[in-house]
């Protein structure tokens, strides 16, 4: 389980670099080229006959889908970045919903541009955008890792709280036992004999405290280690 989270973190680092330094610049350049062609009817990616032709509705739709892809990729990337760092279980549903909205828009624009991309579309755009989309909706996605991580955090918090309650109860019981020993010391009539008995009692109390403390620590460490062993 822990290995899967670590692998996911490494994969996200690689995807983050490719998104920021390859995908977003490629979409931006394609969008600029398509905008220039729509506005002027000229394009360095078309021959003179193509560039002087009448603009069709398809050209405007290409521009719209490129603009939509730029926005949805940016939103999807930001949401995945949050998902890869989130530890608050209360926010998982909201993060997943935000990414789903961006993913749907991404998917529609990728599908349209795959069929009607035009010469202004950078060939790196669609593979990189599809890779980002897959990171959020595919098998072992960032959304799945987010749910796994936040559930582990939630469980750990519950166990820490339960251990704290157990420790507080043991502390109260030990305090009561120590108070009883002190009372016996104060009221003992046979000081010499009682001193030896009280000494044994105090040693017993100390031993009990040590054993209980050791068990609590061992149990807590075991609990912390279980998520990793479960993998």
PDB file of C-alpha atoms in Angstrom:
ATOM      1  CA  UNK A   1       0.000   0.000   0.000  1.00  0.00           C
ATOM      2  CA  UNK A   2       2.751   2.428   0.960  1.00  0.00           C
ATOM      3  CA  UNK A   3       4.793   1.387  -2.082  1.00  0.00           C
ATOM      4  CA  UNK A   4       1.863   2.263  -4.347  1.00  0.00           C
ATOM      5  CA  UNK A   5       1.656   5.748  -2.838  1.00  0.00           C
ATOM      6  CA  UNK A   6       5.411   6.310  -3.253  1.00  0.00           C
ATOM      7  CA  UNK A   7       5.341   5.135  -6.864  1.00  0.00           C
ATOM      8  CA  UNK A   8       2.398   7.423  -7.521  1.00  0.00           C
ATOM      9  CA  UNK A   9       4.318  10.362  -6.067  1.00  0.00           C
ATOM     10  CA  UNK A  10       7.289   9.712  -8.369  1.00  0.00           C
ATOM     11  CA  UNK A  11       5.037   9.383 -11.408  1.00  0.00           C
ATOM     12  CA  UNK A  12       3.333  12.647 -10.514  1.00  0.00           C
ATOM     13  CA  UNK A  13       6.663  14.477 -10.400  1.00  0.00           C
ATOM     14  CA  UNK A  14       7.408  13.343 -13.963  1.00  0.00           C
ATOM     15  CA  UNK A  15       3.916  14.245 -15.159  1.00  0.00           C
ATOM     16  CA  UNK A  16       4.114  17.647 -13.472  1.00  0.00           C
ATOM     17  CA  UNK A  17       7.305  18.471 -15.353  1.00  0.00           C
ATOM     18  CA  UNK A  18       5.924  17.355 -18.723  1.00  0.00           C
ATOM     19  CA  UNK A  19       2.684  19.294 -18.159  1.00  0.00           C
ATOM     20  CA  UNK A  20       4.388  22.553 -17.213  1.00  0.00           C
ATOM     21  CA  UNK A  21       7.262  22.447 -19.685  1.00  0.00           C
ATOM     22  CA  UNK A  22       5.769  20.569 -22.635  1.00  0.00           C
ATOM     23  CA  UNK A  23       1.972  20.317 -22.650  1.00  0.00           C
ATOM     24  CA  UNK A  24       0.935  23.826 -21.614  1.00  0.00           C
ATOM     25  CA  UNK A  25       3.496  25.552 -23.901  1.00  0.00           C
ATOM     26  CA  UNK A  26       2.421  23.313 -26.812  1.00  0.00           C
ATOM     27  CA  UNK A  27      -1.266  24.158 -26.309  1.00  0.00           C
ATOM     28  CA  UNK A  28      -0.403  27.843 -25.973  1.00  0.00           C
ATOM     29  CA  UNK A  29       1.544  27.862 -29.246  1.00  0.00           C
ATOM     30  CA  UNK A  30      -1.213  25.950 -31.065  1.00  0.00           C
ATOM     31  CA  UNK A  31      -3.828  28.357 -29.721  1.00  0.00           C
ATOM     32  CA  UNK A  32      -1.795  31.373 -30.862  1.00  0.00           C
ATOM     33  CA  UNK A  33      -1.334  29.884 -34.329  1.00  0.00           C
ATOM     34  CA  UNK A  34      -5.022  29.076 -34.686  1.00  0.00           C
ATOM     35  CA  UNK A  35      -6.035  32.540 -33.441  1.00  0.00           C
ATOM     36  CA  UNK A  36      -3.709  34.186 -35.957  1.00  0.00           C
ATOM     37  CA  UNK A  37      -5.202  32.123 -38.780  1.00  0.00           C
ATOM     38  CA  UNK A  38      -8.780  32.904 -37.713  1.00  0.00           C
ATOM     39  CA  UNK A  39      -8.011  36.625 -37.499  1.00  0.00           C
ATOM     40  CA  UNK A  40      -5.892  37.037 -40.638  1.00  0.00           C
ATOM     41  CA  UNK A  41      -6.637  34.069 -42.863  1.00  0.00           C
ATOM     42  CA  UNK A  42      -2.887  33.432 -43.089  1.00  0.00           C
ATOM     43  CA  UNK A  43      -0.833  30.621 -41.611  1.00  0.00           C
ATOM     44  CA  UNK A  44       2.744  29.471 -41.921  1.00  0.00           C
ATOM     45  CA  UNK A  45       1.448  25.909 -41.576  1.00  0.00           C
ATOM     46  CA  UNK A  46      -0.646  26.096 -44.784  1.00  0.00           C
ATOM     47  CA  UNK A  47       0.239  26.771 -48.373  1.00  0.00           C
ATOM     48  CA  UNK A  48      -0.889  30.019 -49.978  1.00  0.00           C
ATOM     49  CA  UNK A  49      -4.048  28.528 -51.501  1.00  0.00           C
ATOM     50  CA  UNK A  50      -5.216  27.084 -48.197  1.00  0.00           C
ATOM     51  CA  UNK A  51      -4.399  30.239 -46.272  1.00  0.00           C
ATOM     52  CA  UNK A  52      -6.416  32.538 -48.500  1.00  0.00           C
ATOM     53  CA  UNK A  53      -9.536  30.376 -48.490  1.00  0.00           C
ATOM     54  CA  UNK A  54     -12.773  31.283 -46.757  1.00  0.00           C
ATOM     55  CA  UNK A  55     -12.766  30.402 -43.084  1.00  0.00           C
ATOM     56  CA  UNK A  56     -15.203  27.680 -42.142  1.00  0.00           C
ATOM     57  CA  UNK A  57     -17.070  27.023 -38.915  1.00  0.00           C
ATOM     58  CA  UNK A  58     -14.611  24.219 -38.282  1.00  0.00           C
ATOM     59  CA  UNK A  59     -11.743  26.694 -37.889  1.00  0.00           C
ATOM     60  CA  UNK A  60     -13.617  28.566 -35.159  1.00  0.00           C
ATOM     61  CA  UNK A  61     -14.510  25.288 -33.468  1.00  0.00           C
ATOM     62  CA  UNK A  62     -10.817  24.330 -33.491  1.00  0.00           C
ATOM     63  CA  UNK A  63      -9.981  27.582 -31.788  1.00  0.00           C
ATOM     64  CA  UNK A  64     -12.749  27.077 -29.226  1.00  0.00           C
ATOM     65  CA  UNK A  65     -11.629  23.532 -28.404  1.00  0.00           C
ATOM     66  CA  UNK A  66      -7.994  24.614 -28.089  1.00  0.00           C
ATOM     67  CA  UNK A  67      -9.029  27.386 -25.694  1.00  0.00           C
ATOM     68  CA  UNK A  68     -11.212  24.932 -23.758  1.00  0.00           C
ATOM     69  CA  UNK A  69      -8.383  22.408 -23.626  1.00  0.00           C
ATOM     70  CA  UNK A  70      -6.000  25.034 -22.265  1.00  0.00           C
ATOM     71  CA  UNK A  71      -8.436  25.960 -19.489  1.00  0.00           C
ATOM     72  CA  UNK A  72      -9.418  22.397 -18.593  1.00  0.00           C
ATOM     73  CA  UNK A  73      -5.817  21.139 -18.614  1.00  0.00           C
ATOM     74  CA  UNK A  74      -4.808  23.968 -16.277  1.00  0.00           C
ATOM     75  CA  UNK A  75      -7.739  23.257 -13.971  1.00  0.00           C
ATOM     76  CA  UNK A  76      -7.201  19.507 -14.106  1.00  0.00           C
ATOM     77  CA  UNK A  77      -3.481  19.836 -13.394  1.00  0.00           C
ATOM     78  CA  UNK A  78      -4.076  22.122 -10.400  1.00  0.00           C
ATOM     79  CA  UNK A  79      -6.682  19.724  -9.014  1.00  0.00           C
ATOM     80  CA  UNK A  80      -4.402  16.702  -9.428  1.00  0.00           C
ATOM     81  CA  UNK A  81      -1.633  18.601  -7.675  1.00  0.00           C
ATOM     82  CA  UNK A  82      -3.964  19.178  -4.721  1.00  0.00           C
ATOM     83  CA  UNK A  83      -5.080  15.527  -4.793  1.00  0.00           C
ATOM     84  CA  UNK A  84      -1.464  14.359  -4.577  1.00  0.00           C
ATOM     85  CA  UNK A  85      -0.899  16.407  -1.410  1.00  0.00           C
ATOM     86  CA  UNK A  86      -4.290  16.250   0.299  1.00  0.00           C
ATOM     87  CA  UNK A  87      -4.547  14.701   3.775  1.00  0.00           C
ATOM     88  CA  UNK A  88      -7.946  16.041   4.838  1.00  0.00           C
ATOM     89  CA  UNK A  89     -10.607  13.339   4.219  1.00  0.00           C
ATOM     90  CA  UNK A  90     -13.396  15.934   4.331  1.00  0.00           C
ATOM     91  CA  UNK A  91     -12.195  17.514   1.053  1.00  0.00           C
ATOM     92  CA  UNK A  92     -11.824  14.388  -1.090  1.00  0.00           C
ATOM     93  CA  UNK A  93     -15.332  14.524  -2.593  1.00  0.00           C
ATOM     94  CA  UNK A  94     -14.958  18.180  -3.573  1.00  0.00           C
ATOM     95  CA  UNK A  95     -11.547  17.600  -5.175  1.00  0.00           C
ATOM     96  CA  UNK A  96     -12.830  14.580  -7.099  1.00  0.00           C
ATOM     97  CA  UNK A  97     -15.864  16.514  -8.354  1.00  0.00           C
ATOM     98  CA  UNK A  98     -13.687  19.412  -9.516  1.00  0.00           C
ATOM     99  CA  UNK A  99     -11.413  17.090 -11.464  1.00  0.00           C
ATOM    100  CA  UNK A 100     -14.334  15.199 -12.996  1.00  0.00           C
ATOM    101  CA  UNK A 101     -15.689  18.459 -14.433  1.00  0.00           C
ATOM    102  CA  UNK A 102     -12.303  19.380 -15.916  1.00  0.00           C
ATOM    103  CA  UNK A 103     -11.780  15.821 -17.193  1.00  0.00           C
ATOM    104  CA  UNK A 104     -15.069  15.790 -19.084  1.00  0.00           C
ATOM    105  CA  UNK A 105     -14.196  19.026 -20.874  1.00  0.00           C
ATOM    106  CA  UNK A 106     -10.689  17.749 -21.578  1.00  0.00           C
ATOM    107  CA  UNK A 107     -12.049  14.528 -23.015  1.00  0.00           C
ATOM    108  CA  UNK A 108     -14.478  16.307 -25.371  1.00  0.00           C
ATOM    109  CA  UNK A 109     -11.799  18.664 -26.707  1.00  0.00           C
ATOM    110  CA  UNK A 110      -9.249  15.869 -27.129  1.00  0.00           C
ATOM    111  CA  UNK A 111     -11.801  13.825 -29.092  1.00  0.00           C
ATOM    112  CA  UNK A 112     -12.691  16.758 -31.366  1.00  0.00           C
ATOM    113  CA  UNK A 113      -9.089  17.802 -32.012  1.00  0.00           C
ATOM    114  CA  UNK A 114      -8.086  14.202 -32.708  1.00  0.00           C
ATOM    115  CA  UNK A 115     -10.460  14.284 -35.678  1.00  0.00           C
ATOM    116  CA  UNK A 116     -10.231  17.967 -36.659  1.00  0.00           C
ATOM    117  CA  UNK A 117      -6.974  19.296 -35.244  1.00  0.00           C
ATOM    118  CA  UNK A 118      -5.755  21.167 -38.286  1.00  0.00           C
ATOM    119  CA  UNK A 119      -2.144  21.943 -39.240  1.00  0.00           C
ATOM    120  CA  UNK A 120      -1.777  24.548 -36.479  1.00  0.00           C
ATOM    121  CA  UNK A 121      -2.128  21.897 -33.757  1.00  0.00           C
ATOM    122  CA  UNK A 122       1.189  20.872 -32.202  1.00  0.00           C
ATOM    123  CA  UNK A 123       1.432  17.037 -32.507  1.00  0.00           C
ATOM    124  CA  UNK A 124       2.582  16.754 -28.873  1.00  0.00           C
ATOM    125  CA  UNK A 125      -0.650  18.224 -27.479  1.00  0.00           C
ATOM    126  CA  UNK A 126      -3.014  15.266 -27.704  1.00  0.00           C
ATOM    127  CA  UNK A 127      -0.679  12.527 -26.336  1.00  0.00           C
ATOM    128  CA  UNK A 128       0.378  14.702 -23.400  1.00  0.00           C
ATOM    129  CA  UNK A 129      -3.176  15.835 -22.649  1.00  0.00           C
ATOM    130  CA  UNK A 130      -4.379  12.226 -22.772  1.00  0.00           C
ATOM    131  CA  UNK A 131      -1.623  11.237 -20.338  1.00  0.00           C
ATOM    132  CA  UNK A 132      -2.715  13.942 -17.895  1.00  0.00           C
ATOM    133  CA  UNK A 133      -6.332  12.820 -18.221  1.00  0.00           C
ATOM    134  CA  UNK A 134      -5.373   9.203 -17.602  1.00  0.00           C
ATOM    135  CA  UNK A 135      -3.511  10.204 -14.425  1.00  0.00           C
ATOM    136  CA  UNK A 136      -6.800  11.294 -12.903  1.00  0.00           C
ATOM    137  CA  UNK A 137      -9.258   8.714 -14.221  1.00  0.00           C
ATOM    138  CA  UNK A 138      -7.231   5.624 -15.113  1.00  0.00           C
ATOM    139  CA  UNK A 139      -6.207   2.614 -13.056  1.00  0.00           C
ATOM    140  CA  UNK A 140      -4.225   3.545  -9.917  1.00  0.00           C
ATOM    141  CA  UNK A 141      -5.114   7.176 -10.571  1.00  0.00           C
ATOM    142  CA  UNK A 142      -4.270  10.181  -8.413  1.00  0.00           C
ATOM    143  CA  UNK A 143      -7.885  10.181  -7.215  1.00  0.00           C
ATOM    144  CA  UNK A 144      -7.548   6.583  -6.009  1.00  0.00           C
ATOM    145  CA  UNK A 145      -4.271   7.402  -4.262  1.00  0.00           C
ATOM    146  CA  UNK A 146      -5.879  10.438  -2.631  1.00  0.00           C
ATOM    147  CA  UNK A 147      -8.723   8.341  -1.201  1.00  0.00           C
ATOM    148  CA  UNK A 148      -6.277   5.698   0.046  1.00  0.00           C
ATOM    149  CA  UNK A 149      -3.987   8.248   1.671  1.00  0.00           C
ATOM    150  CA  UNK A 150      -6.764  10.231   3.356  1.00  0.00           C
ATOM    151  CA  UNK A 151      -8.390   7.039   4.677  1.00  0.00           C
ATOM    152  CA  UNK A 152      -5.046   6.023   6.195  1.00  0.00           C
ATOM    153  CA  UNK A 153      -4.694   9.450   7.798  1.00  0.00           C
ATOM    154  CA  UNK A 154      -8.235   9.262   9.171  1.00  0.00           C
ATOM    155  CA  UNK A 155      -7.616   5.813  10.616  1.00  0.00           C
ATOM    156  CA  UNK A 156      -4.327   6.897  12.159  1.00  0.00           C
ATOM    157  CA  UNK A 157      -5.996   9.879  13.824  1.00  0.00           C
ATOM    158  CA  UNK A 158      -8.696   7.656  15.300  1.00  0.00           C
ATOM    159  CA  UNK A 159      -6.127   5.210  16.633  1.00  0.00           C
ATOM    160  CA  UNK A 160      -4.010   7.992  18.141  1.00  0.00           C
ATOM    161  CA  UNK A 161      -7.113   9.346  19.861  1.00  0.00           C
ATOM    162  CA  UNK A 162      -8.015   5.890  21.188  1.00  0.00           C
ATOM    163  CA  UNK A 163      -4.465   5.334  22.473  1.00  0.00           C
ATOM    164  CA  UNK A 164      -4.591   8.705  24.212  1.00  0.00           C
ATOM    165  CA  UNK A 165      -7.782   7.699  26.020  1.00  0.00           C
ATOM    166  CA  UNK A 166      -6.253   4.376  27.097  1.00  0.00           C
ATOM    167  CA  UNK A 167      -3.138   6.127  28.350  1.00  0.00           C
ATOM    168  CA  UNK A 168      -5.209   8.650  30.313  1.00  0.00           C
ATOM    169  CA  UNK A 169      -7.235   5.846  31.940  1.00  0.00           C
ATOM    170  CA  UNK A 170      -4.077   3.927  32.893  1.00  0.00           C
ATOM    171  CA  UNK A 171      -2.569   7.118  34.291  1.00  0.00           C
ATOM    172  CA  UNK A 172      -5.617   7.667  36.505  1.00  0.00           C
ATOM    173  CA  UNK A 173      -5.447   4.093  37.770  1.00  0.00           C
ATOM    174  CA  UNK A 174      -1.725   4.375  38.500  1.00  0.00           C
ATOM    175  CA  UNK A 175      -2.265   7.693  40.299  1.00  0.00           C
ATOM    176  CA  UNK A 176      -4.924   6.019  42.453  1.00  0.00           C
ATOM    177  CA  UNK A 177      -2.593   3.130  43.240  1.00  0.00           C
ATOM    178  CA  UNK A 178       0.241   5.477  44.191  1.00  0.00           C
ATOM    179  CA  UNK A 179      -2.112   7.471  46.429  1.00  0.00           C
ATOM    180  CA  UNK A 180      -3.169   4.270  48.153  1.00  0.00           C
ATOM    181  CA  UNK A 181       0.457   3.301  48.751  1.00  0.00           C
ATOM    182  CA  UNK A 182       1.192   6.713  50.248  1.00  0.00           C
ATOM    183  CA  UNK A 183      -1.820   6.408  52.539  1.00  0.00           C
ATOM    184  CA  UNK A 184      -0.622   3.029  53.732  1.00  0.00           C
ATOM    185  CA  UNK A 185       2.793   4.500  54.397  1.00  0.00           C
ATOM    186  CA  UNK A 186       1.304   7.300  56.499  1.00  0.00           C
ATOM    187  CA  UNK A 187      -0.939   5.034  58.594  1.00  0.00           C
ATOM    188  CA  UNK A 188       1.387   2.071  59.090  1.00  0.00           C
ATOM    189  CA  UNK A 189       2.010   1.148  62.763  1.00  0.00           C
ATOM    190  CA  UNK A 190       4.946  -1.132  62.296  1.00  0.00           C
ATOM    191  CA  UNK A 191       7.409   1.135  60.568  1.00  0.00           C
ATOM    192  CA  UNK A 192      10.206  -1.333  60.039  1.00  0.00           C
ATOM    193  CA  UNK A 193       8.087  -4.190  58.779  1.00  0.00           C
ATOM    194  CA  UNK A 194       5.729  -1.958  56.888  1.00  0.00           C
ATOM    195  CA  UNK A 195       8.632  -0.114  55.234  1.00  0.00           C
ATOM    196  CA  UNK A 196       9.829  -3.320  53.622  1.00  0.00           C
ATOM    197  CA  UNK A 197       6.311  -4.160  52.508  1.00  0.00           C
ATOM    198  CA  UNK A 198       5.762  -0.663  51.170  1.00  0.00           C
ATOM    199  CA  UNK A 199       9.086  -0.808  49.356  1.00  0.00           C
ATOM    200  CA  UNK A 200       7.981  -3.954  47.591  1.00  0.00           C
ATOM    201  CA  UNK A 201       4.659  -2.332  46.751  1.00  0.00           C
ATOM    202  CA  UNK A 202       6.340   0.743  45.272  1.00  0.00           C
ATOM    203  CA  UNK A 203       8.646  -1.445  43.206  1.00  0.00           C
ATOM    204  CA  UNK A 204       5.595  -3.366  42.008  1.00  0.00           C
ATOM    205  CA  UNK A 205       3.846  -0.123  41.032  1.00  0.00           C
ATOM    206  CA  UNK A 206       6.893   1.050  39.096  1.00  0.00           C
ATOM    207  CA  UNK A 207       7.083  -2.301  37.318  1.00  0.00           C
ATOM    208  CA  UNK A 208       3.402  -2.137  36.411  1.00  0.00           C
ATOM    209  CA  UNK A 209       3.845   1.388  35.022  1.00  0.00           C
ATOM    210  CA  UNK A 210       6.817   0.261  32.942  1.00  0.00           C
ATOM    211  CA  UNK A 211       5.007  -2.795  31.566  1.00  0.00           C
ATOM    212  CA  UNK A 212       1.877  -0.836  30.695  1.00  0.00           C
ATOM    213  CA  UNK A 213       3.910   1.904  29.044  1.00  0.00           C
ATOM    214  CA  UNK A 214       5.868  -0.629  27.007  1.00  0.00           C
ATOM    215  CA  UNK A 215       2.684  -2.346  25.849  1.00  0.00           C
ATOM    216  CA  UNK A 216       1.121   0.958  24.851  1.00  0.00           C
ATOM    217  CA  UNK A 217       4.176   2.022  22.862  1.00  0.00           C
ATOM    218  CA  UNK A 218       4.468  -1.385  21.191  1.00  0.00           C
ATOM    219  CA  UNK A 219       0.782  -1.342  20.315  1.00  0.00           C
ATOM    220  CA  UNK A 220       1.007   2.174  18.888  1.00  0.00           C
ATOM    221  CA  UNK A 221       4.043   1.281  16.763  1.00  0.00           C
ATOM    222  CA  UNK A 222       2.241  -1.829  15.557  1.00  0.00           C
ATOM    223  CA  UNK A 223      -0.772   0.215  14.560  1.00  0.00           C
ATOM    224  CA  UNK A 224       1.396   2.731  12.679  1.00  0.00           C
ATOM    225  CA  UNK A 225       3.110  -0.111  10.845  1.00  0.00           C
ATOM    226  CA  UNK A 226      -0.026  -2.000   9.800  1.00  0.00           C
ATOM    227  CA  UNK A 227      -0.930   0.144   6.755  1.00  0.00           C
ATOM    228  CA  UNK A 228       2.452  -0.581   5.178  1.00  0.00           C
ATOM    229  CA  UNK A 229       2.253  -4.310   5.984  1.00  0.00           C
ATOM    230  CA  UNK A 230      -1.224  -4.493   4.529  1.00  0.00           C
ATOM    231  CA  UNK A 231       0.250  -3.889   1.072  1.00  0.00           C
TER     232      UNK A 231
END
